[in-house]
Coordinates of C-alpha atoms in Angstrom, one line a residue:
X1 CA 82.5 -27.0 101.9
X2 CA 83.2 -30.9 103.4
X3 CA 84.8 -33.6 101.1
X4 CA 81.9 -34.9 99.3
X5 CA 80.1 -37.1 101.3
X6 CA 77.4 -39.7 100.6
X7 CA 74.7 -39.8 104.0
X8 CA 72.4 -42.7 105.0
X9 CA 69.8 -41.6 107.5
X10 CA 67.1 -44.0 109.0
X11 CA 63.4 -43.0 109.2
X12 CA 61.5 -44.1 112.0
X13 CA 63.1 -42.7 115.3
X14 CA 65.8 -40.5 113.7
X15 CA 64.6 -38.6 110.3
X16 CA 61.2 -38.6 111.5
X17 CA 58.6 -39.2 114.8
X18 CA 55.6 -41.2 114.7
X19 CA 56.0 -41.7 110.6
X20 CA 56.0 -37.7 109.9
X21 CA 59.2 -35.6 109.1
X22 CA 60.0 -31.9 110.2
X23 CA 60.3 -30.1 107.8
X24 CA 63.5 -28.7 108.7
X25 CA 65.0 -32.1 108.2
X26 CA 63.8 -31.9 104.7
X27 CA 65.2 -28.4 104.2
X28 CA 68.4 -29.8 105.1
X29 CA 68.5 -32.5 103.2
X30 CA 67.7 -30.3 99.8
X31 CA 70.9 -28.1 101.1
X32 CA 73.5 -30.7 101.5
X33 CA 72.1 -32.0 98.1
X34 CA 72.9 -28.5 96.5
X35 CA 75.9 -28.2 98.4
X36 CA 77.1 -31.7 96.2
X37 CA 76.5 -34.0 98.9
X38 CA 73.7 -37.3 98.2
X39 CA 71.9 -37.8 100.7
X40 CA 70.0 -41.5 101.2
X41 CA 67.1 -42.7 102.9
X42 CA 68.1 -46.2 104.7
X43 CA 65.1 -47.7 106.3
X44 CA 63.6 -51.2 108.1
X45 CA 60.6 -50.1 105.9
X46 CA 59.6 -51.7 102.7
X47 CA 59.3 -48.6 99.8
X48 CA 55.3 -49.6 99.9
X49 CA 55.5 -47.2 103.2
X50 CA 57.2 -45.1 102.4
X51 CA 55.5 -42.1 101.6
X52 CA 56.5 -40.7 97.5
X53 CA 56.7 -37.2 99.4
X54 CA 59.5 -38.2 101.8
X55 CA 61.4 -40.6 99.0
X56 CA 61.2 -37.5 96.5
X57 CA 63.9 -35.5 98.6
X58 CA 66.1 -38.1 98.7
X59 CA 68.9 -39.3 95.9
X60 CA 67.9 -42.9 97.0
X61 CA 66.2 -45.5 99.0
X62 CA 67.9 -48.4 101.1
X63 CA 64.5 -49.7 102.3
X64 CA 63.4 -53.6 104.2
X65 CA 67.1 -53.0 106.1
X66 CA 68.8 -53.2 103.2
X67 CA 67.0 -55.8 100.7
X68 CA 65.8 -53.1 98.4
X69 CA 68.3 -50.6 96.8
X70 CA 66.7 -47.9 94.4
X71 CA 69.0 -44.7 93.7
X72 CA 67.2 -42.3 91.4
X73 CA 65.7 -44.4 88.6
X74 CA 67.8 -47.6 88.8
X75 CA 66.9 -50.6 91.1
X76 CA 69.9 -52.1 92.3
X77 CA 68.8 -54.7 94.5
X78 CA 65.5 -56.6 95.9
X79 CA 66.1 -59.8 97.8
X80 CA 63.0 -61.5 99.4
X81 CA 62.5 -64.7 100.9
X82 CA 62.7 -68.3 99.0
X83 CA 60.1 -69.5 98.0
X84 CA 59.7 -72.3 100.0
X85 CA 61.5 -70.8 103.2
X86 CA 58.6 -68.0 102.5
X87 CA 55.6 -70.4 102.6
X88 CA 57.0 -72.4 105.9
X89 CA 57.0 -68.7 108.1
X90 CA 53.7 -68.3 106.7
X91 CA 52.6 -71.7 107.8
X92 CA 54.6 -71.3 111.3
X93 CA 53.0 -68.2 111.7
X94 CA 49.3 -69.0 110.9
X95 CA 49.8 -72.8 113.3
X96 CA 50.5 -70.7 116.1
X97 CA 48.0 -67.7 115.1
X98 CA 50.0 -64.4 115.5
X99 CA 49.2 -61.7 113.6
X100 CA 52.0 -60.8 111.1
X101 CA 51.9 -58.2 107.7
X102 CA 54.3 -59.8 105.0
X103 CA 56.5 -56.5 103.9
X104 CA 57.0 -55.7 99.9
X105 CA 58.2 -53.4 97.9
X106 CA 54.4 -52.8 96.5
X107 CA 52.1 -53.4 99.7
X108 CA 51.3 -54.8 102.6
X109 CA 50.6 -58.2 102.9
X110 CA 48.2 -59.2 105.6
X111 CA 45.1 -61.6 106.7
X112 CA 41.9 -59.8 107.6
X113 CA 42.5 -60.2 111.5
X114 CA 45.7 -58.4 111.0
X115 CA 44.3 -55.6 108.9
X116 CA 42.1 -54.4 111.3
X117 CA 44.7 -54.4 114.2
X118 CA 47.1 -52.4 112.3
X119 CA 44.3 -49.8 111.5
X120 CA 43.2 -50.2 115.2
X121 CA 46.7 -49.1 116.0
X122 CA 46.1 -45.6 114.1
X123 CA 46.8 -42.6 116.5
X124 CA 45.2 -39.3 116.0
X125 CA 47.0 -37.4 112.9
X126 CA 50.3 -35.3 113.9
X127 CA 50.2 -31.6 112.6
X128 CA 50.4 -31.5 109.5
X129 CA 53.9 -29.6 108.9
X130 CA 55.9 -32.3 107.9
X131 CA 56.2 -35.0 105.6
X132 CA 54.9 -38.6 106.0
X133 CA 51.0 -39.3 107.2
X134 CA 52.6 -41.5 110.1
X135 CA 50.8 -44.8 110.7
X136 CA 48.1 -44.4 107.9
X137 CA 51.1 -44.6 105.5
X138 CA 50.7 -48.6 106.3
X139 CA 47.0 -48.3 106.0
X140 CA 47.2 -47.2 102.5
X141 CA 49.5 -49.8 101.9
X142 CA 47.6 -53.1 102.8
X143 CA 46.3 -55.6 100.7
X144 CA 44.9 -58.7 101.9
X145 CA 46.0 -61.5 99.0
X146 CA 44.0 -64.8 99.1
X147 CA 47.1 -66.9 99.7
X148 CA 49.3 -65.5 101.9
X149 CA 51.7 -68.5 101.7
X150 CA 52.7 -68.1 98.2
X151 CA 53.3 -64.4 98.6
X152 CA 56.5 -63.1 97.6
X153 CA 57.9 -60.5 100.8
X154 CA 61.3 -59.1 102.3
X155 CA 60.6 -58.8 105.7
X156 CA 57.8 -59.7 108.2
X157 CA 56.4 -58.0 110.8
X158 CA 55.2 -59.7 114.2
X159 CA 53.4 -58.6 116.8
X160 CA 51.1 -60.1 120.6
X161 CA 52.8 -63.2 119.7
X162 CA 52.9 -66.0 122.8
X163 CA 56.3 -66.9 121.3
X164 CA 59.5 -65.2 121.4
X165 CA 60.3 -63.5 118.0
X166 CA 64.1 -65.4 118.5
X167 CA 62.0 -68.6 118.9
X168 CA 59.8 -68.1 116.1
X169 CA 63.0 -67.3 113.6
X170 CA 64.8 -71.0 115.0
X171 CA 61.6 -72.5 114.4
X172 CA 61.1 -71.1 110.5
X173 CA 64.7 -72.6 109.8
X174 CA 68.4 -71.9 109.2
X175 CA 68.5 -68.2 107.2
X176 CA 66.3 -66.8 109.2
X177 CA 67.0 -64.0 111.4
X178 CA 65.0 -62.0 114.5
X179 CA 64.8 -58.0 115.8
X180 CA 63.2 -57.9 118.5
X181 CA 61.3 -54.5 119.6
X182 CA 63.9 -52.1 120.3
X183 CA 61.2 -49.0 121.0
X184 CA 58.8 -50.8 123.2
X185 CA 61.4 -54.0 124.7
X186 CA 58.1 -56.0 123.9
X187 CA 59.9 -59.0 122.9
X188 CA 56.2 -60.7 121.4
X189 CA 56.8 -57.8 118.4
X190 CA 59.5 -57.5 116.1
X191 CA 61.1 -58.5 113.0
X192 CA 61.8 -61.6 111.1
X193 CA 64.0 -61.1 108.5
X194 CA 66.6 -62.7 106.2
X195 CA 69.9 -63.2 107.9
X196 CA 72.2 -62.2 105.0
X197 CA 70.3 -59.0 104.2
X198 CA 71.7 -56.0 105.9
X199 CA 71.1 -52.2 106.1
X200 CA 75.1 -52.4 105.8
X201 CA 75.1 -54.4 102.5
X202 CA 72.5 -51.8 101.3
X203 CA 74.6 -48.5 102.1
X204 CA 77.9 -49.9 100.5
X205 CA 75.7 -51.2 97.1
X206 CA 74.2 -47.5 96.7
X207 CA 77.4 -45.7 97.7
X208 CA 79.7 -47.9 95.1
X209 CA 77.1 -47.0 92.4
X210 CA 77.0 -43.4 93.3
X211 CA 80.9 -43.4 92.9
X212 CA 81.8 -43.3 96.4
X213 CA 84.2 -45.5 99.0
X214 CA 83.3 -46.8 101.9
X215 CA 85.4 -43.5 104.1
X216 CA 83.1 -41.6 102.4
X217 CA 79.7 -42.8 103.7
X218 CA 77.9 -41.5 106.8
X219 CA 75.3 -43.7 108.9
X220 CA 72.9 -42.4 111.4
X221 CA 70.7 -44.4 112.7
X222 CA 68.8 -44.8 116.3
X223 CA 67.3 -48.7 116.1
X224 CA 69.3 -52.2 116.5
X225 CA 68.5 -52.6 112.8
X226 CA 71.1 -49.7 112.6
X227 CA 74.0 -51.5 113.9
X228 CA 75.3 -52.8 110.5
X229 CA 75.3 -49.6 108.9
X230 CA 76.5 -47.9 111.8
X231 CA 79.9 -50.0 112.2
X232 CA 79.9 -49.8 108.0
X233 CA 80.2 -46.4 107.6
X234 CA 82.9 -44.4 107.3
X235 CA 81.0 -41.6 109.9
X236 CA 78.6 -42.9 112.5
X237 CA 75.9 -40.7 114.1
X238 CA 73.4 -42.0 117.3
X239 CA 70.6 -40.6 118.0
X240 CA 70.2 -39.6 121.6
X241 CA 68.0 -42.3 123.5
X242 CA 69.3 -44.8 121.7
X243 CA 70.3 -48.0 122.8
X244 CA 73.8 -48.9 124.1
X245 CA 74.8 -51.0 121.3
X246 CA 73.1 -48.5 119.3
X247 CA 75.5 -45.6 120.9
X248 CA 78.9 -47.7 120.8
X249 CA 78.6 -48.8 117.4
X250 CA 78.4 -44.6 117.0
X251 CA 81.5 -44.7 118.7
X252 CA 79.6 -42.5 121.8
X253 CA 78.4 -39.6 119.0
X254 CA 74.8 -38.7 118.9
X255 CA 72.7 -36.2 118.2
X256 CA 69.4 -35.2 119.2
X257 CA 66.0 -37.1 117.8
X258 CA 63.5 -36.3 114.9
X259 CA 61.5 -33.4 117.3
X260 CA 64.7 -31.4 118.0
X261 CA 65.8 -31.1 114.4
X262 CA 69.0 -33.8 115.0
X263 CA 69.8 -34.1 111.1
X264 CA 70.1 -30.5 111.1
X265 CA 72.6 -30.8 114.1
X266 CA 74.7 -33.8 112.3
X267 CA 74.4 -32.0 109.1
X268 CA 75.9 -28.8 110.7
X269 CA 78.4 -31.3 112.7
X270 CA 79.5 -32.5 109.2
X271 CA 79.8 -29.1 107.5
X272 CA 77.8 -30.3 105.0
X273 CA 75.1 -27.4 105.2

């Protein structure tokens, strides 16, 4: 068996397509687990979609890029936005009337107009051997709070916006920072996050609990909100498709995605199954 090793993997794009995980990446988590490795879950997703099936197999969550750190039964971290820098990218967001879900660690947080596009968005269910209910997991997860402003969030979600995602992060203020699309290229969608939280900071925090060094840690990831963790980790993994910056910070190594069993691939890579 490998050195001990403690693995990040990201969700969407990577450990799973369209929201829903083969099960054969599940099977080889539960194996490396057995086999003494810990094996985390480090997503852009807030834990309130994140379905408890697809947490469960997992020692621990890195979840909103690396503002929330849960491993087992201890939370270790869950940064959000000020209070005040919160209520002015509600305002900026509202003034210029873009649709927008505020991202928690319990929900969700979204007007009525942007309810109903995110359900409008709902594809057809995958089959159902796998793990994760792709896009309904954010269904089930919204909740539409009478005053959005003064809600308390990690992360927000943009999307048709008339204004650069870049543009709308200057415009919110210093602290701010902006991930543009890296699926589509649709630069009206993305991100707007904090710009001192990191899906780097994340892996190093759960790692150093679990009583491992930095050398030790594995990152595979296939998004631009992987880059941090990618260049952090002691082993980087791509996923094939990615995009360039994606690949380099993997130092040129990828594996397949999510429909050609790629964790099973880096797992085997890795000897750690």
């Amino acid at each position: 068996m490998a050195d001990r090793r403690c693995v990040f993997i990201d969700f969407d794009g990577t450990f799973a397509h369209r929201g829903v995980a083969p099960l054969a990446h599940a099977q080889a988590v539960h194996r490396a687990r057995a086999n003494g490795h810990r094996v985390l879950l480090c997503t852009g997703r807030p834990a309130s979609i994140v379905a408890p099936e697809v947490a469960e197999i997992f020692d621990g969550t890195v979840a909103s890029a690396g503002g929330w750190v849960r491993v087992g039964d201890h939370l270790l971290q869950d940064r959000r936005f000020p209070e005040e820098l919160g209520r002015c990218a509600v305002e900026v967001l509202q003034r210029h009337d873009i649709p927008f879900a505020l991202e928690t660690p319990e929900a969700l947080l979204c007007t009525p107009r942007s309810a109903q596009e995110i359900r409008a968005r709902v594809r057809p269910p995958l089959p159902a051997d796998g793990l994760g209910n792709g896009l309904q997991d954010l269904i089930d997860a919204i909740t539409l709070p009478e005053d959005l402003a003064s809600s308390s969030f990690a992360k927000i979600s943009v999307w048709g916006s008339p204004i650069r995602v870049e543009q709308l992060a200057a415009e919110i203020g210093d602290g701010v920072g902006a991930l543009p699309n890296s699926l589509t290229g649709d630069v009206s969608s993305g991100e707007l996050h904090l710009a001192s939280v990191d899906k780097a900071d994340g892996m190093l925090l759960a790692a150093e609990h679990l009583g491992f060094g930095q050398p030790a840690t594995v990152g595979i990831g296939d998004g631009l909100n992987d880059l941090g963790m990618l260049r952090a980790a002691g082993t980087a993994i791509g996923v094939d498709g990615a995009p360039a910056a994606v690949l380099e910070a993997a130092g040129g190594v990828s594996v397949p995605g999510p429909l050609d069993h790629g964790i099973v691939t880096a797992f085997e890579q890795l000897a750690l199954i």
